XYZ file of C-alpha atoms in Angstrom:
75
model
C 0.044 0.004 0.051
C 1.463 3.285 -0.909
C 0.444 6.579 0.287
C 0.221 9.486 -2.273
C 0.884 12.881 -0.733
C -1.835 15.510 -1.302
C -1.332 18.056 -3.900
C 0.395 21.233 -2.791
C -1.932 24.032 -1.767
C -2.421 26.650 -4.473
C -0.816 29.886 -3.203
C -3.339 32.007 -5.287
C -6.252 30.206 -3.831
C -4.868 30.640 -0.305
C -4.248 34.377 -0.910
C -7.878 34.732 -2.046
C -9.254 32.888 1.013
C -7.148 35.247 3.214
C -8.504 38.243 1.357
C -12.121 37.173 1.800
C -11.337 36.584 5.497
C -10.214 40.195 5.692
C -13.406 41.407 4.028
C -15.464 39.575 6.561
C -13.566 41.216 9.300
C -14.213 44.677 7.685
C -17.957 43.890 7.452
C -17.939 42.736 11.054
C -16.423 46.099 11.971
C -19.194 47.942 9.963
C -21.699 45.985 11.903
C -20.186 47.016 15.112
C -20.248 50.654 14.074
C -23.935 50.279 13.186
C -24.665 48.978 16.532
C -22.929 52.079 18.234
C -19.368 50.799 18.819
C -16.708 53.471 19.358
C -12.903 53.085 19.102
C -10.175 55.380 20.166
C -6.522 55.906 19.532
C -3.899 54.564 22.000
C -3.813 58.159 23.602
C -7.525 58.042 24.101
C -8.522 60.432 21.314
C -11.822 59.158 19.869
C -11.899 58.084 16.285
C -14.639 59.806 14.101
C -16.847 56.819 13.630
C -18.673 58.296 10.603
C -15.484 58.655 8.807
C -14.410 55.146 9.965
C -17.699 53.773 8.542
C -17.208 55.598 5.154
C -13.611 54.192 4.925
C -14.650 50.727 5.782
C -17.439 50.798 3.155
C -14.904 51.972 0.521
C -12.627 49.108 1.617
C -15.324 46.621 1.243
C -16.413 47.773 -2.081
C -12.879 47.630 -3.317
C -12.323 44.104 -1.895
C -15.530 42.988 -3.682
C -14.222 44.210 -6.965
C -10.823 42.649 -6.392
C -12.397 39.199 -5.307
C -14.569 39.232 -8.266
C -11.608 39.817 -10.560
C -9.536 37.283 -8.830
C -12.323 34.624 -9.152
C -12.831 35.378 -12.855
C -9.078 34.933 -13.515
C -9.055 31.801 -11.574
C -11.682 30.207 -13.829
């Protein structure tokens, strides 16, 4: 009985999965903001949550475009 090693993981597929996980994290943060969460810098200065929400929405939209492009190119 011989054992055949599994095929090596595809680095592009792994990178895509990590990128999708980052997107999920950004969406989770948006959800927290919608529920009233606030964050501050290390020195205690509050972060403008309206600006953070706008920034995260732009990040998610950009990630959606990149993920779609990567999935198309992967076949």
